Amino acid sequence: MESKILLESGNNELEVLEFKIDDHCYGINVAKIKEIIVYQEVTPVPNAHPSIEGIFMPRDTMITAIDLRNCLQRGASKAGGLFIITNFNKLDIAFHVDSVVGIHRVSWADIIKPNATISKAEESISTGIIKFENQLIIILDFEKIVSDINPNTGLNMDALSDIGQRPRNEVPIVLAEDSQLLNKLIVDSLNKAGYNNVRHFENGKLAYDYIKACKERGELDKIKCIITDIEMPIMDGHRLTKLVKSDDATKDIPLIIFSSLVNEEMRRKGESLGADRQLSKPEIGNLVSVIDELVNASSDAG
């Protein structure tokens, strides 16, 4: 219970589950995990991606099992070990691992960006590294792993085609998103929807520094909407939301949490911190509609 209170307060902490494949240590944000179960036999899927072990049905729900060892180019897993069953981007997916070590509470400020010290396979699907008791834990990018296997699970760009021609406008928007690919895709999507004036940052700290600078210059009219991911190094989206919404000068700026982690529990956390809207990442078309709604409402109120 204590950990939930701390995490709900927007104090820039997360809990990481450490697990192993061979003797290598990896991590996943506990907020993504539904449960951990003992490995069970799966049914192979014909012509599936090589990292897909198959499907199984615990509690009458069909779940796809992904072999993390294969994703990391370490060969194929054998029967045994554990399934970490996750939920993000509205998907339930099981990841096959050898063993689970435990849970560590860390600050997003302590997560460093991957560099050449890890393998190419790991670097391409990792979001950061934690040093814990003289060992390195590599936090894997599970969204990228899944979207690499099935690109249809990423941003649903088709929804933008229904928008049609829209007038250009210079409504200033601030975006905080650490994934370079998603950052670019979101900016391009907003540009396509007519929003040309997007200031984008790779974490909540850089975005908040810009917001603070605008406040100090008396130029908060340069920010009409804030869009933030949740999981980011240095400062996460919940901390950014808390800082914005607890300041009388900035609390009325519409803020949208746009994350793969908008499940029921995380939605409650976002609401408690004052987020105006929360959307799951595939919903890029909905993001544009919500920006339209919030920006128009803000303009009418002003």
Coordinates of C-alpha atoms in Angstrom, one line a residue:
M1 CA 0.0 0.0 0.0
E2 CA 2.8 2.4 0.8
S3 CA 4.3 2.1 -2.7
K4 CA 0.9 2.9 -4.3
I5 CA 0.6 6.1 -2.2
L6 CA 4.1 7.1 -3.2
L7 CA 3.6 6.4 -6.8
E8 CA 0.2 8.1 -7.0
S9 CA 1.6 11.3 -5.6
G10 CA 3.5 12.1 -8.8
N11 CA 6.9 12.1 -7.0
N12 CA 8.8 10.8 -10.1
E13 CA 9.2 7.2 -8.8
L14 CA 8.5 3.9 -10.4
E15 CA 8.7 0.2 -9.3
V16 CA 10.8 -2.0 -11.6
L17 CA 10.5 -5.8 -11.7
E18 CA 13.9 -7.3 -12.2
F19 CA 14.0 -10.6 -14.2
K20 CA 16.6 -12.7 -15.8
I21 CA 17.3 -14.3 -19.1
D22 CA 20.4 -16.5 -18.8
D23 CA 22.6 -14.5 -16.4
H24 CA 21.5 -11.1 -17.8
C25 CA 19.4 -8.7 -15.7
Y26 CA 16.4 -6.9 -17.3
G27 CA 13.6 -4.7 -15.9
I28 CA 10.0 -3.8 -16.6
N29 CA 7.8 -1.2 -15.1
V30 CA 5.5 -2.9 -12.6
A31 CA 2.6 -0.7 -13.8
K32 CA 2.6 -2.8 -17.0
I33 CA 2.2 -6.1 -15.2
K34 CA -1.1 -7.9 -14.7
E35 CA 0.4 -11.1 -13.2
I36 CA 3.3 -13.5 -13.2
I37 CA 2.5 -17.2 -13.8
V38 CA 4.5 -20.4 -14.2
Y39 CA 5.2 -21.3 -17.8
Q40 CA 2.5 -23.3 -19.5
E41 CA 2.4 -25.0 -22.8
V42 CA 1.4 -22.8 -25.7
T43 CA -0.2 -23.6 -29.1
P44 CA 2.1 -22.6 -32.0
V45 CA 0.7 -20.1 -34.5
P46 CA 1.3 -21.0 -38.2
N47 CA 3.5 -18.5 -40.1
A48 CA 4.0 -16.4 -37.0
H49 CA 6.9 -14.0 -36.3
P50 CA 9.9 -16.0 -34.9
S51 CA 9.6 -14.3 -31.5
I52 CA 6.0 -15.5 -31.0
E53 CA 6.0 -18.8 -29.2
G54 CA 2.3 -19.2 -29.6
I55 CA -1.0 -18.6 -27.8
F56 CA -2.6 -19.9 -24.6
M57 CA -5.8 -19.3 -22.7
P58 CA -5.6 -18.8 -19.0
R59 CA -9.0 -17.9 -17.5
D60 CA -10.6 -18.1 -21.0
T61 CA -8.7 -15.1 -22.3
M62 CA -6.5 -15.7 -25.4
I63 CA -2.9 -14.4 -24.8
T64 CA 0.0 -14.2 -27.2
A65 CA 3.3 -15.5 -25.7
I66 CA 6.5 -13.7 -26.8
D67 CA 10.0 -15.3 -26.4
L68 CA 12.1 -12.5 -25.0
R69 CA 15.2 -14.6 -25.4
N70 CA 14.5 -14.6 -29.2
C71 CA 13.9 -10.8 -29.2
L72 CA 17.3 -10.3 -27.6
Q73 CA 18.9 -12.6 -30.3
R74 CA 20.0 -15.1 -27.6
G75 CA 18.4 -18.1 -29.3
A76 CA 15.0 -19.7 -28.4
S77 CA 13.6 -20.4 -24.9
K78 CA 12.8 -24.0 -23.8
A79 CA 9.8 -25.0 -21.8
G80 CA 10.0 -23.8 -18.2
G81 CA 10.5 -20.5 -16.5
L82 CA 7.8 -17.9 -16.1
F83 CA 5.4 -15.8 -18.1
I84 CA 5.1 -12.1 -17.2
I85 CA 1.6 -11.2 -18.4
T86 CA 1.4 -7.5 -19.3
N87 CA -1.3 -5.0 -20.3
F88 CA -0.4 -1.9 -22.3
N89 CA -1.8 -0.3 -25.5
K90 CA -5.0 -2.2 -24.6
L91 CA -3.2 -5.5 -25.2
D92 CA -2.6 -8.5 -22.9
I93 CA 0.7 -10.1 -23.8
A94 CA 2.9 -12.7 -22.0
F95 CA 6.7 -12.5 -22.1
H96 CA 8.6 -15.7 -21.5
V97 CA 11.5 -15.2 -19.0
D98 CA 13.8 -17.5 -17.0
S99 CA 13.3 -16.2 -13.5
V100 CA 12.2 -13.2 -11.5
V101 CA 14.5 -11.5 -9.0
G102 CA 12.3 -8.9 -7.2
I103 CA 11.0 -5.4 -7.3
H104 CA 13.0 -2.2 -6.9
R105 CA 11.7 1.3 -6.3
V106 CA 13.7 3.8 -8.2
S107 CA 13.5 7.4 -9.4
W108 CA 13.1 8.2 -13.0
A109 CA 16.0 10.7 -12.4
D110 CA 18.3 7.6 -11.8
I111 CA 17.5 6.0 -15.2
I112 CA 20.2 6.6 -17.7
K113 CA 20.0 6.4 -21.5
P114 CA 21.4 3.2 -23.1
N115 CA 24.8 3.5 -24.8
A116 CA 27.4 1.3 -26.5
T117 CA 28.1 -0.7 -23.3
I118 CA 25.2 -3.0 -24.1
S119 CA 24.7 -5.1 -27.2
K120 CA 23.1 -3.8 -30.3
A121 CA 20.1 -6.1 -29.9
E122 CA 19.6 -4.8 -26.3
E123 CA 20.2 -1.2 -27.3
S124 CA 17.5 -1.2 -30.0
I125 CA 14.8 -2.4 -27.6
S126 CA 15.8 -0.7 -24.3
T127 CA 14.6 2.6 -22.8
G128 CA 17.2 3.0 -20.0
I129 CA 19.6 1.4 -17.5
I130 CA 19.4 1.4 -13.7
K131 CA 22.5 0.8 -11.6
F132 CA 21.3 -1.2 -8.5
E133 CA 23.7 -2.6 -6.0
N134 CA 26.7 -2.6 -8.4
Q135 CA 24.9 -4.3 -11.2
L136 CA 23.2 -2.9 -14.3
I137 CA 19.5 -3.6 -15.0
I138 CA 18.4 -2.9 -18.6
I139 CA 14.8 -1.7 -18.8
L140 CA 13.4 -3.1 -22.0
D141 CA 11.1 -1.2 -24.4
F142 CA 8.1 -3.6 -24.5
E143 CA 6.0 -1.3 -26.7
K144 CA 8.8 -1.4 -29.3
I145 CA 9.2 -5.1 -29.0
V146 CA 5.5 -5.6 -29.7
S147 CA 5.3 -3.0 -32.5
D148 CA 8.4 -4.6 -34.2
I149 CA 6.6 -7.9 -34.2
N150 CA 3.2 -6.5 -35.2
P151 CA 3.3 -2.9 -36.5
N152 CA -0.5 -2.7 -36.3
T153 CA -0.2 -2.4 -32.5
G154 CA 1.6 1.0 -32.8
L155 CA 0.0 4.4 -33.5
N156 CA -3.1 4.0 -35.6
M157 CA -2.2 6.4 -38.4
D158 CA -5.2 5.3 -40.5
A159 CA -7.5 7.3 -38.2
L160 CA -5.9 10.5 -39.5
S161 CA -7.1 9.9 -43.0
D162 CA -10.6 10.4 -41.8
I163 CA -9.8 14.0 -40.7
G164 CA -9.5 15.4 -44.2
Q165 CA -8.2 18.8 -45.1
R166 CA -7.9 21.1 -42.1
P167 CA -6.9 24.7 -41.8
R168 CA -3.3 25.5 -40.6
N169 CA -3.2 27.0 -37.2
E170 CA -0.5 28.2 -34.9
V171 CA -2.0 27.0 -31.6
P172 CA 1.2 26.4 -29.5
I173 CA 1.4 22.9 -28.1
V174 CA 4.1 21.3 -25.8
L175 CA 4.8 17.6 -26.2
A176 CA 6.9 15.5 -23.8
E177 CA 7.7 12.0 -25.3
D178 CA 11.0 10.1 -24.8
S179 CA 10.7 7.8 -27.8
Q180 CA 12.4 9.5 -30.8
L181 CA 10.1 7.5 -33.2
L182 CA 6.9 8.3 -31.4
N183 CA 7.9 11.9 -30.8
K184 CA 8.3 12.4 -34.5
L185 CA 5.2 10.4 -35.4
I186 CA 3.1 12.5 -33.0
V187 CA 4.5 15.8 -34.3
D188 CA 4.0 14.7 -37.9
S189 CA 0.4 13.7 -37.0
L190 CA -0.4 17.0 -35.4
N191 CA 1.1 18.8 -38.3
K192 CA -1.1 16.8 -40.7
A193 CA -4.1 17.8 -38.5
G194 CA -3.2 21.5 -38.9
Y195 CA -1.2 22.0 -35.6
N196 CA 2.0 23.5 -36.9
N197 CA 3.4 25.0 -33.7
V198 CA 4.5 22.0 -31.6
R199 CA 7.5 22.3 -29.2
H200 CA 8.6 18.8 -28.5
F201 CA 10.9 17.5 -25.7
E202 CA 12.4 14.1 -24.9
N203 CA 11.4 14.1 -21.2
G204 CA 9.2 15.8 -18.7
K205 CA 12.1 17.8 -17.2
L206 CA 12.9 19.5 -20.5
A207 CA 9.2 20.3 -21.1
Y208 CA 8.8 21.7 -17.6
D209 CA 11.9 23.8 -17.9
Y210 CA 10.3 25.4 -21.0
I211 CA 7.0 25.9 -19.3
K212 CA 8.8 27.5 -16.3
A213 CA 10.8 29.8 -18.6
C214 CA 7.5 30.9 -20.3
K215 CA 6.0 31.6 -16.9
E216 CA 9.0 33.6 -15.8
R217 CA 8.8 35.7 -19.0
G218 CA 5.1 36.2 -18.6
E219 CA 4.6 34.3 -21.9
L220 CA 2.3 31.4 -20.8
D221 CA 0.0 32.3 -23.7
K222 CA 2.7 30.5 -25.8
I223 CA 1.3 27.2 -24.3
K224 CA -2.3 26.3 -25.1
C225 CA -2.0 22.6 -24.6
I226 CA 0.4 20.1 -23.0
I227 CA 0.7 16.4 -24.2
T228 CA 2.8 14.0 -22.1
D229 CA 3.8 10.4 -22.0
I230 CA 4.0 8.7 -18.6
E231 CA 7.2 6.7 -18.8
M232 CA 10.2 9.0 -19.3
P233 CA 13.7 9.3 -17.9
I234 CA 14.6 12.2 -15.6
M235 CA 11.0 13.3 -15.1
D236 CA 7.9 11.2 -15.8
G237 CA 4.6 12.4 -17.1
H238 CA 2.8 12.1 -13.7
R239 CA 5.4 14.4 -12.1
L240 CA 5.1 16.9 -14.9
T241 CA 1.3 16.8 -14.5
K242 CA 1.5 17.4 -10.8
L243 CA 3.9 20.3 -11.2
V244 CA 1.7 21.9 -13.9
K245 CA -1.7 21.4 -12.1
S246 CA -0.5 22.4 -8.6
D247 CA 0.7 25.8 -9.9
D248 CA -2.0 28.5 -10.1
A249 CA -0.2 30.1 -13.0
T250 CA -0.3 26.9 -15.2
K251 CA -3.2 24.8 -13.8
D252 CA -5.7 25.9 -16.4
I253 CA -3.5 24.9 -19.4
P254 CA -5.2 21.8 -20.8
L255 CA -3.0 18.7 -20.2
I256 CA -3.4 15.3 -22.0
I257 CA -1.7 12.1 -20.9
F258 CA -1.0 10.1 -24.0
S259 CA 0.5 6.8 -23.0
S260 CA 0.5 3.1 -23.5
L261 CA -0.1 2.8 -19.8
V262 CA -3.6 4.3 -19.6
N263 CA -5.2 1.3 -17.7
E264 CA -7.7 1.6 -14.9
E265 CA -5.2 2.1 -12.1
M266 CA -3.1 4.6 -14.0
R267 CA -6.2 6.5 -15.1
R268 CA -7.1 7.0 -11.4
K269 CA -3.6 8.3 -10.8
G270 CA -3.8 10.7 -13.7
E271 CA -7.2 12.0 -12.5
S272 CA -5.9 12.5 -9.0
L273 CA -3.1 14.7 -10.4
G274 CA -5.5 16.8 -12.5
A275 CA -5.0 15.6 -16.0
D276 CA -7.7 16.9 -18.3
R277 CA -7.8 13.8 -20.6
Q278 CA -6.0 10.5 -20.8
L279 CA -5.7 8.5 -24.0
S280 CA -4.0 5.2 -24.9
K281 CA -1.3 5.6 -27.6
P282 CA -2.9 3.8 -30.5
E283 CA -5.7 6.5 -30.4
I284 CA -3.9 9.2 -32.5
G285 CA -7.1 10.2 -34.2
N286 CA -8.8 10.7 -30.8
L287 CA -5.8 12.7 -29.7
V288 CA -6.5 15.3 -32.4
S289 CA -10.2 15.4 -31.5
V290 CA -9.4 15.9 -27.8
I291 CA -6.9 18.7 -28.6
D292 CA -9.6 20.4 -30.7
E293 CA -12.1 20.2 -27.9
L294 CA -9.7 21.4 -25.1
V295 CA -8.2 24.2 -27.1
N296 CA -11.6 25.5 -28.2
A297 CA -13.0 25.3 -24.7
S298 CA -9.9 27.1 -23.4
S299 CA -10.3 29.8 -26.0
D300 CA -14.0 30.2 -25.2
A301 CA -13.2 30.5 -21.5
G302 CA -10.5 33.1 -22.2

